[in-house]
Short mmCIF file of C-alpha atoms in Angstrom, two decimals:
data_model
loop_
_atom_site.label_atom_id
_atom_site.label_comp_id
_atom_site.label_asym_id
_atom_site.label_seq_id
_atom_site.Cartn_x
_atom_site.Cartn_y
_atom_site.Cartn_z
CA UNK A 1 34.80 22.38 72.13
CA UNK A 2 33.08 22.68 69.06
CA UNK A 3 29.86 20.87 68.27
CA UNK A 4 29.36 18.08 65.46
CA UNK A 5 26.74 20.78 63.45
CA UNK A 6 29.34 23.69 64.08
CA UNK A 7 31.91 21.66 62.48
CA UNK A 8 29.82 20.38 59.88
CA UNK A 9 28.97 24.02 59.29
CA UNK A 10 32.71 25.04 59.37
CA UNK A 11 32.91 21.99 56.53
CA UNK A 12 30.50 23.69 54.44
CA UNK A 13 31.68 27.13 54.86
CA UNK A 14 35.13 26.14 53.39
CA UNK A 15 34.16 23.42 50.76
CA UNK A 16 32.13 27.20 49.70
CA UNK A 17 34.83 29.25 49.47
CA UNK A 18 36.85 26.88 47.66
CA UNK A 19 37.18 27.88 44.23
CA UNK A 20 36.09 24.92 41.57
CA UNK A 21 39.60 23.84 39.76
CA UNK A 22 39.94 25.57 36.21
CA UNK A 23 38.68 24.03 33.52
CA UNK A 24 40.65 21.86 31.67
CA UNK A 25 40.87 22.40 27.67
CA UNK A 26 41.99 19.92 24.81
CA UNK A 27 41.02 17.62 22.00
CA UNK A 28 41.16 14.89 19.34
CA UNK A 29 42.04 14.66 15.74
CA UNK A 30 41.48 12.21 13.93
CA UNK A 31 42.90 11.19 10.47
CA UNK A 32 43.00 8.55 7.95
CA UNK A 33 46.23 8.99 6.00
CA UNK A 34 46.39 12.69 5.24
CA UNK A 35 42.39 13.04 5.41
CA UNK A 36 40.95 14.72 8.63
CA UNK A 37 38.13 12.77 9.76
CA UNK A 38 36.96 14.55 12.70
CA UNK A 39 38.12 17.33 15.18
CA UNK A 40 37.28 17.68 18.59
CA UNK A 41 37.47 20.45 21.02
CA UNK A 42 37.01 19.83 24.48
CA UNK A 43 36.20 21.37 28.04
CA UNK A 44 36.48 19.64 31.40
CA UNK A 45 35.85 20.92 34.98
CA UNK A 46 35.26 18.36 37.06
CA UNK A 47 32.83 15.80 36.31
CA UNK A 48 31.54 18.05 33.35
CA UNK A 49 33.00 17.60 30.04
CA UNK A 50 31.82 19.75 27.24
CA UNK A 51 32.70 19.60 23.62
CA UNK A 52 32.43 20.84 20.39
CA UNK A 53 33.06 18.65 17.34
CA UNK A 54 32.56 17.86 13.85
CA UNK A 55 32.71 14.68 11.80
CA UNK A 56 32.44 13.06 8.27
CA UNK A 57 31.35 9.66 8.49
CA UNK A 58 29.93 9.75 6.11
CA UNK A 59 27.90 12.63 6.54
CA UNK A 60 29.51 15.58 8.04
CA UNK A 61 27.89 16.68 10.99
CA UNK A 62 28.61 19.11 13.80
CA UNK A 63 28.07 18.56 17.80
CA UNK A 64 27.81 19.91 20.60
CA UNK A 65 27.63 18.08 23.71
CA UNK A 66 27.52 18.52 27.25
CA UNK A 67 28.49 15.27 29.46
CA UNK A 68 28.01 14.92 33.56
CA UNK A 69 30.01 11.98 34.67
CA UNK A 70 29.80 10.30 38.40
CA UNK A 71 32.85 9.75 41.00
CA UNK A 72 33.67 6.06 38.95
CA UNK A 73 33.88 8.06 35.30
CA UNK A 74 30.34 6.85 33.99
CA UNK A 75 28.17 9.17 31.90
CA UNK A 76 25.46 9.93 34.04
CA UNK A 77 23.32 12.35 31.66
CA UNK A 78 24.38 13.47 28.51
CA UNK A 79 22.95 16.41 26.53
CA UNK A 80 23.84 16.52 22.57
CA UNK A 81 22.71 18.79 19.57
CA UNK A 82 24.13 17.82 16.11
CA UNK A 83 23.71 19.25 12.71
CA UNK A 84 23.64 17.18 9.62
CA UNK A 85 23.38 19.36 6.94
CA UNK A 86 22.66 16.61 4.16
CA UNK A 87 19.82 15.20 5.76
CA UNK A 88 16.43 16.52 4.99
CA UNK A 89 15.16 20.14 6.86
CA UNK A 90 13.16 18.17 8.94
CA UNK A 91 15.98 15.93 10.20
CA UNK A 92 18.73 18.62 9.74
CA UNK A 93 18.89 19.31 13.66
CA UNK A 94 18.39 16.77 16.12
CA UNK A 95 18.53 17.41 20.24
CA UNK A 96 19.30 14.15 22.14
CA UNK A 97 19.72 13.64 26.00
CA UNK A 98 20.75 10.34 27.62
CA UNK A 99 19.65 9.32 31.46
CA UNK A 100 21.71 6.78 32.79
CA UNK A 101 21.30 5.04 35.98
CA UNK A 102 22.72 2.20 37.41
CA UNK A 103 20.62 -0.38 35.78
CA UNK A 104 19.44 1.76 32.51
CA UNK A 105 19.51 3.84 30.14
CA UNK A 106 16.71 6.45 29.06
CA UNK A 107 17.53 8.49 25.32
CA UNK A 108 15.03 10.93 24.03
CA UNK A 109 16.23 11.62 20.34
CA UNK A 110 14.04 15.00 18.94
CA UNK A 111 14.18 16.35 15.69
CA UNK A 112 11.15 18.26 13.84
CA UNK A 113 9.20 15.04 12.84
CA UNK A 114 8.64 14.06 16.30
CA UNK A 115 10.35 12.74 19.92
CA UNK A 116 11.42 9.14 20.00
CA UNK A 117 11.94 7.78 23.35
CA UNK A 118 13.46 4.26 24.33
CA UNK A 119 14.77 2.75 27.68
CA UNK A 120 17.36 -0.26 27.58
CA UNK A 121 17.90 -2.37 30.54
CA UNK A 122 21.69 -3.00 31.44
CA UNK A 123 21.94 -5.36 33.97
CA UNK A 124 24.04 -3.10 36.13
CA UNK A 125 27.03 -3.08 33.39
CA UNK A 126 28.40 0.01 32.99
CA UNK A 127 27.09 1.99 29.65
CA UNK A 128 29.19 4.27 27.99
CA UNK A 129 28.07 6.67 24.65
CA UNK A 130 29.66 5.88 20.92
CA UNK A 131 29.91 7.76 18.09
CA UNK A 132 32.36 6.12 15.58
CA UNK A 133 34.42 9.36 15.18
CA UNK A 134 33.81 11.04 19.00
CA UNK A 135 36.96 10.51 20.20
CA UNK A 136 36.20 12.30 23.47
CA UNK A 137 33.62 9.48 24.18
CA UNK A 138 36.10 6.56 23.68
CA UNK A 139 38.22 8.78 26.04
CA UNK A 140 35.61 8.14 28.69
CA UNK A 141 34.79 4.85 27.59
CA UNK A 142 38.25 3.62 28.36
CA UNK A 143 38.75 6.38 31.60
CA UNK A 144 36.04 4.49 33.13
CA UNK A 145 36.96 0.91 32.27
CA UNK A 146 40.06 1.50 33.37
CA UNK A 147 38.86 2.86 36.83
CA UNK A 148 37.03 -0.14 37.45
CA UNK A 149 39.58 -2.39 36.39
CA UNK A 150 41.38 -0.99 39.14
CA UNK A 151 38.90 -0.60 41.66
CA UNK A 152 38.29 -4.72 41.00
CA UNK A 153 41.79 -5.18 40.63
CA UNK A 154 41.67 -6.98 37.59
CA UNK A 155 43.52 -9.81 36.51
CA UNK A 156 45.62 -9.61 34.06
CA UNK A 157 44.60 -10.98 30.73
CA UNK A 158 40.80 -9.82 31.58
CA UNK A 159 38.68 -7.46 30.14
CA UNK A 160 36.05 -4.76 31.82
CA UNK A 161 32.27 -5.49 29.74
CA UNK A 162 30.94 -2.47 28.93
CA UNK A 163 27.13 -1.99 27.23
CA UNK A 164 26.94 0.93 24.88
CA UNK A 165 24.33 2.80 23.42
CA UNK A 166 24.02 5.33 20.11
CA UNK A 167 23.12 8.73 19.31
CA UNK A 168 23.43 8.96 15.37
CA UNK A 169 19.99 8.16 13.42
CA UNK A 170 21.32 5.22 11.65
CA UNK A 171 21.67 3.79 14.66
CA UNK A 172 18.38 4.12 16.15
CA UNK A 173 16.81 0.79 15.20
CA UNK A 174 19.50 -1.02 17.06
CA UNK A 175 19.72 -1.62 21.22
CA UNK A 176 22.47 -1.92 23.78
CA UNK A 177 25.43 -3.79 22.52
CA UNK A 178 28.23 -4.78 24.45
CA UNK A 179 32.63 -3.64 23.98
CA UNK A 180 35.38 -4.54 25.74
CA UNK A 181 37.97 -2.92 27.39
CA UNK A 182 41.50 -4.82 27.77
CA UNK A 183 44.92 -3.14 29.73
CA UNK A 184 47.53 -4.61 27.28
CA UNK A 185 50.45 -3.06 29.50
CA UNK A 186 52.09 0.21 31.19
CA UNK A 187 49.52 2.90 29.96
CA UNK A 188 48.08 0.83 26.73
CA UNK A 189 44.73 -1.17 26.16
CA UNK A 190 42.98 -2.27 23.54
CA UNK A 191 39.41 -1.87 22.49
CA UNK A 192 36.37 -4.26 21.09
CA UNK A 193 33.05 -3.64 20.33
CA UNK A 194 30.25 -4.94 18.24
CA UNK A 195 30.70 -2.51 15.82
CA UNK A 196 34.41 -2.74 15.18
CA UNK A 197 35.92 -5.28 13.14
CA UNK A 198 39.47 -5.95 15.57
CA UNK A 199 40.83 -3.93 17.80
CA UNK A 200 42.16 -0.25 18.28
CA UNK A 201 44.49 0.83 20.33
CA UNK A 202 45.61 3.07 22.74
CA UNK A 203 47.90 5.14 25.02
CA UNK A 204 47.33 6.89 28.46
CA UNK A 205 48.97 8.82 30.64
CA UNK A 206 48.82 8.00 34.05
CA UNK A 207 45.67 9.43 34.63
CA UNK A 208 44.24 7.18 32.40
CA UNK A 209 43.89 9.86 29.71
CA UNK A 210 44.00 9.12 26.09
CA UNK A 211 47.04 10.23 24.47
CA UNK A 212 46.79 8.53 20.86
CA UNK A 213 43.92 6.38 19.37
CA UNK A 214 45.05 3.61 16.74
CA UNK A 215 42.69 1.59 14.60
CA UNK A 216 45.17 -0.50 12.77
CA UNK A 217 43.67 -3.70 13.47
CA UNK A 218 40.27 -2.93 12.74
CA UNK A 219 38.88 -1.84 9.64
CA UNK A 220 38.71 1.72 10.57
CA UNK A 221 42.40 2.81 10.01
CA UNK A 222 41.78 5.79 11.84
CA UNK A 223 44.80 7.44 13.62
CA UNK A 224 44.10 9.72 16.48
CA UNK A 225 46.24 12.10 19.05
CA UNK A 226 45.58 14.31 21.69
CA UNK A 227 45.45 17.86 21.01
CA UNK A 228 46.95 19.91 24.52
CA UNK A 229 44.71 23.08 23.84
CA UNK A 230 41.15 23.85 22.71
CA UNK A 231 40.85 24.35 18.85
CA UNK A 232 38.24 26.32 17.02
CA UNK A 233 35.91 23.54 15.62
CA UNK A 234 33.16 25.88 13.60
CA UNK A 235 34.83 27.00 10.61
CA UNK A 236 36.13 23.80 10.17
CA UNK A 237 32.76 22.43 10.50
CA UNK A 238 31.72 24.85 7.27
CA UNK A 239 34.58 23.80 5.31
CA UNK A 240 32.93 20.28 5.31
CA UNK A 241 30.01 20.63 4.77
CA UNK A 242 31.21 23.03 1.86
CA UNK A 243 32.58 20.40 0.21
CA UNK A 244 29.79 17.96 0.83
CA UNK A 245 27.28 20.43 -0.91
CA UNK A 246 29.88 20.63 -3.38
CA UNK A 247 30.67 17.25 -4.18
CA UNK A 248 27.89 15.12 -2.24
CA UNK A 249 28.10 12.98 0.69
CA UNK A 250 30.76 10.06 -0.20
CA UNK A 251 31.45 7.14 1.20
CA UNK A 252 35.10 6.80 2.88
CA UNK A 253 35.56 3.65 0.54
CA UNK A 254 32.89 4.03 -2.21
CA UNK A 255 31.08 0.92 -3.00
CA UNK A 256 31.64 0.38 -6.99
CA UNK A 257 31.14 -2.12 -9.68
CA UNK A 258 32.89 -3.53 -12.51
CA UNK A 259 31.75 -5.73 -15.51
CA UNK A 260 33.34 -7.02 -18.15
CA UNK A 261 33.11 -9.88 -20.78
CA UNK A 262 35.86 -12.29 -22.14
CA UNK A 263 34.08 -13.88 -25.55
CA UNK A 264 30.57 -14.81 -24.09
CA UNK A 265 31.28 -14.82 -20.67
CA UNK A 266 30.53 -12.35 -18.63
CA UNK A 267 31.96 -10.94 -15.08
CA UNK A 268 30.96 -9.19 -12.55
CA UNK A 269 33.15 -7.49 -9.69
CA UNK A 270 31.26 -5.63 -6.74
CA UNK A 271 33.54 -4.19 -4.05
CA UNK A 272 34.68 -1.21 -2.36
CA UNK A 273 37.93 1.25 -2.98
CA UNK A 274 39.70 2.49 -0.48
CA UNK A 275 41.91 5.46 -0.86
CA UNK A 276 45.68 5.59 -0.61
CA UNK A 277 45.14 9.01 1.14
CA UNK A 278 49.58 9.01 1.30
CA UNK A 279 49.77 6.16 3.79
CA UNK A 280 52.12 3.51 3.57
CA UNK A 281 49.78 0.23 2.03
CA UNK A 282 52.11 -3.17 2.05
CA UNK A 283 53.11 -3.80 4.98
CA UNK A 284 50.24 -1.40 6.75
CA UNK A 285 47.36 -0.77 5.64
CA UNK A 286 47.19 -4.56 4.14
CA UNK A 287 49.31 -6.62 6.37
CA UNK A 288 51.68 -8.89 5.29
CA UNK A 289 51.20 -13.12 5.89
CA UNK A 290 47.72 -12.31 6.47
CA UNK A 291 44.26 -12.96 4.47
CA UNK A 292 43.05 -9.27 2.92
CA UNK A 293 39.58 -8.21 1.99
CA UNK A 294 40.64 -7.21 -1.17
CA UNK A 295 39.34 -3.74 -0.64
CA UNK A 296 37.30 -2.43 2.30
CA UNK A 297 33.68 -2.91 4.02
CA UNK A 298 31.78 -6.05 2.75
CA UNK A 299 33.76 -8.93 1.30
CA UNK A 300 34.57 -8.31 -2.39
CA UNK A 301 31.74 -10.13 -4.62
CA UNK A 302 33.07 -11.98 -7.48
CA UNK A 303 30.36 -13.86 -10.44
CA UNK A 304 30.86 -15.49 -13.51
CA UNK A 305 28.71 -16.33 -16.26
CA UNK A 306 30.40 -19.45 -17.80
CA UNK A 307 33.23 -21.99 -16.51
CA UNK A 308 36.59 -20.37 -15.97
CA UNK A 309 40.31 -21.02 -14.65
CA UNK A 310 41.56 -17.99 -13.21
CA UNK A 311 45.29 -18.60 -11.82
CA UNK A 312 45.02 -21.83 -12.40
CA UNK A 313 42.11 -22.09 -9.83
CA UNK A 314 38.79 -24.14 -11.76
CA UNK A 315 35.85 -21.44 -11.27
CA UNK A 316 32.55 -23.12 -12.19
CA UNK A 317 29.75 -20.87 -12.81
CA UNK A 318 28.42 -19.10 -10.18
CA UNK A 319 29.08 -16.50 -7.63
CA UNK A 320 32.18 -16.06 -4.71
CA UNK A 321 34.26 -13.92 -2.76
CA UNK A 322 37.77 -12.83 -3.43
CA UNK A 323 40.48 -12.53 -1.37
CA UNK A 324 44.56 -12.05 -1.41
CA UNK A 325 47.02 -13.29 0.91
CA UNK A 326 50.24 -10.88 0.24
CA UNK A 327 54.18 -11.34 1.30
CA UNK A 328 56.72 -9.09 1.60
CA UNK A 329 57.63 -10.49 -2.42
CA UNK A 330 54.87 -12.49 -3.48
CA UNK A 331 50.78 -12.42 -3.44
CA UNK A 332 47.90 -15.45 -3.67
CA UNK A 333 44.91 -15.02 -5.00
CA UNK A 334 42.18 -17.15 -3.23
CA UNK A 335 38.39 -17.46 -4.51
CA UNK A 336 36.10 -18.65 -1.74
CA UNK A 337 32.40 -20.29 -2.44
CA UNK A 338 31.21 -18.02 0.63
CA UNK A 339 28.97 -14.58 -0.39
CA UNK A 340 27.44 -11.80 0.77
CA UNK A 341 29.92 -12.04 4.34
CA UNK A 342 31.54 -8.83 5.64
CA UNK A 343 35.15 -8.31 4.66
CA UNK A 344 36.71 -9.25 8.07
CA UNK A 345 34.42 -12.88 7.91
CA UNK A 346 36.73 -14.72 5.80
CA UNK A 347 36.14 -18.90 6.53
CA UNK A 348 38.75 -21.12 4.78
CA UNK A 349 36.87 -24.16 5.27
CA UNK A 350 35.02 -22.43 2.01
CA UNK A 351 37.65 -21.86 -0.08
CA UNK A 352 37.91 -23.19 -3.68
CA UNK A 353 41.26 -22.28 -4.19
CA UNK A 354 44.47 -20.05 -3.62
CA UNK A 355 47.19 -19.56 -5.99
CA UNK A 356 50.31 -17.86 -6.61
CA UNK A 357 49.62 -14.01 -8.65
CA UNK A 358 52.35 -11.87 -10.57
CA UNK A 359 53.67 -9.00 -8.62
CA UNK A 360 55.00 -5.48 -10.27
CA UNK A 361 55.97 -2.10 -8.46
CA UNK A 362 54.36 0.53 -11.05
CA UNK A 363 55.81 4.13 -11.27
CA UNK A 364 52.44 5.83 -11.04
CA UNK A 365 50.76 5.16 -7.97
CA UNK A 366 47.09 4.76 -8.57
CA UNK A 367 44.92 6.67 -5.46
CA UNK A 368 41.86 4.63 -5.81
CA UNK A 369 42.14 0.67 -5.43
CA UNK A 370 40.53 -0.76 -9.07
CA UNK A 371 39.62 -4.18 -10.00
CA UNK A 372 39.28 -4.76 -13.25
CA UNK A 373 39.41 -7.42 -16.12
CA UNK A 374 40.95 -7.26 -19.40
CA UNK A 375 39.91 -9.39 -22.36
CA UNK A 376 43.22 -10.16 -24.67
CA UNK A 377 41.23 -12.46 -27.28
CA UNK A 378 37.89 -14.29 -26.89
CA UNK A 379 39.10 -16.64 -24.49
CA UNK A 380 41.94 -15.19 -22.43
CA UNK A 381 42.76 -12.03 -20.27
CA UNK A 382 44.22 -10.82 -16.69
CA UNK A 383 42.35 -10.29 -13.43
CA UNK A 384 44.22 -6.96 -12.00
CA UNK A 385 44.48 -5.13 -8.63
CA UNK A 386 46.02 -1.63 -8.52
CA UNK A 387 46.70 0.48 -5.91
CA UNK A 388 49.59 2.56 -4.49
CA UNK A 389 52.38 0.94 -6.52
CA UNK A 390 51.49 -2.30 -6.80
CA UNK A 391 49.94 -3.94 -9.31
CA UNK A 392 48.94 -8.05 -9.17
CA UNK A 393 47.34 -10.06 -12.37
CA UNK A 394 46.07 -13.26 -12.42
CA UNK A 395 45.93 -14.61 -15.87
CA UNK A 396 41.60 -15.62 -16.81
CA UNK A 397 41.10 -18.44 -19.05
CA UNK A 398 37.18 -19.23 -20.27
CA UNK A 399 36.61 -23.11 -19.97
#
């Protein structure tokens, strides 16, 4: 008979001669409308995941990142280098690594002005990386709430907390903040975090891998699926930031402002404008039977000089938010006394007024969503929103 330590020996001996499985290759694209947003290719053998991906949000940078996860699916250390190529030379490349333990995390973020270094506590909540466009890290993020939901056996109706922390430089000011991870059904859950405005959506197989990504009900409309083989990321990568040396580093929904005067009052709209990028808008992209930002990012800003009746809605002087509220064959317009709130922060209980606009289908559709107001004497003219094919008006009356 054998002894324990010849056995355990025997153990070893075979557990060496075992070959480690192959690596397993895919990715994520990710696309609003017809725009890529980021690309993804990824490596995994085991608990190691490496991956190689670029993004443009805004800035286009490049990554590449190698993960080490533990038996549940939690990052355990995390090793990234990323190239912005917009930022200044002393910024351009920055080498982070993240140390996570059961009760902390430890990032060390290292560029050529210097080493930053900060520790978070997390209360023994499991901590998870994001990057808004690094679809392989929500891939994890949910793997691993979804793990523990079933090692707790959660109820149904519950959600796993998770705390996350950043890599990105705009970022670095801010701490651990907490998302949510909620199985809606059969392979699907949902996904909430402090910096997403709703919920996205996704799809698994039965391993709990990420099939498709859907940001529908947040503001970032991103779509994303799962690409079955590794893809070659670089020249990609040099195609963007190409075009952002070309054309400059833009905003997905540029920020702009209009003014314009009817007699002596004057207006001022300040908002942001989406793309159409091809996708479907009424009915999509802007919901039907629900309030819309009028645009995208911060609530649109809306001021006026002098007394006005827009739509039959009494504006006194002063400054507001505007918002729509479209149907399948008709649109409101509704002016709200609230300011400065993001886009998704919309609070009736401030609202000054809603009223019916016109609706038209126009043949040209217009790419860029524009506000604008047009004078037709010294006391009248037409609020208008165009985008896509439609085009509302409210008529503008100076009191």
């Amino acid at each position: 008979m054998k002894s324990s330590f010849q056995v355990a020996l025997l153990v070893l001996a075979f557990a060496a001669c075992t070959p480690a499985p192959p690596p397993v290759h895919y990715g994520f694209l990710a696309k609003l409308g017809n725009d890529t947003v980021s690309i993804e290719s990824v490596s995994r053998s085991g608990n190691t995941v490496v991956s190689d991906e670029v993004d443009r949000f805004p800035r286009v940078r490049t990554r590449h990142t190698v993960i080490t996860l533990d038996s549940t699916g939690a990052i355990r250390n995390l090793v990234m280098d990323i190239e912005t190529p917009s930022e200044p030379a002393n910024e351009r490349n920055r080498h982070v690594t993240a140390e996570v333990t059961n009760d902390t995390v430890h990032l060390t973020k290292k560029d050529e002005t210097g080493t930053k270094n900060y520790s978070f506590a997390t209360g023994g909540t499991l901590a998870m990386a994001h990057i808004p466009q690094m679809y392989s890290l929500t891939d994890l993020y949910f793997q691993a709430a979804l793990k523990r939901a079933d090692a707790t056996k959660l109820p149904a109706g519950d959600s796993i907390h998770i705390r996350q922390f950043y890599i990105d430089r705009e970022f670095d000011r801010f701490p651990l903040h907490s998302g949510y991870v909620k199985p809606t059904g059969v392979n699907k859950a949902e996904i909430q975090h402090d910096w997403l405005a709703g919920y996205g959506d996704a799809t698994f197989d039965s391993a709990h891998n990420m099939l498709t990504y859907n940001g529908a009900r947040s503001t970032y409309k991103i779509e994303v699926t799962r690409l079955t083989d590794s893809v070659n990321v670089a020249p990609i990568g040099k195609q963007f930031a190409a075009l952002e040396a070309s054309n400059g580093m833009k905003q997905l929904s540029v920020r702009d402002t209009v003014r314009a005067a009817i007699g002596a009052a004057t207006f001022v709209i300040d908002y942001s404008r989406p793309l159409a990028r091809g996708r479907t808008l009424l009915g999509n992209i802007i919901e039907y039977n629900n309030v819309w930002r009028t645009g995208a990012n911060a609530a649109t800003q809306f001021t006026t000089s002098a007394p006005t009746t827009i739509a039959g809605i009494k504006v006194p002087a002063g400054s507001y938010t505007l918002w729509t509220f479209p149907r399948e064959k008709s649109v409101d317009i509704i002016i709200n006394k609230e300011t400065g709130q993001w886009g998704t922060s919309y609070d009736r209980s401030h609202d000054l007024g809603e009223k019916p606009m016109t609706a038209e289908t126009v043949a040209t559709p217009v790419e860029k969503f524009t506000l604008s107001i047009v004078a037709t004497d010294a006391k009248h003219g037409s609020l208008v929103m165009e985008w896509g094919t439609f085009r509302w008006a409210a008529p503008v009356v100076v009191d």
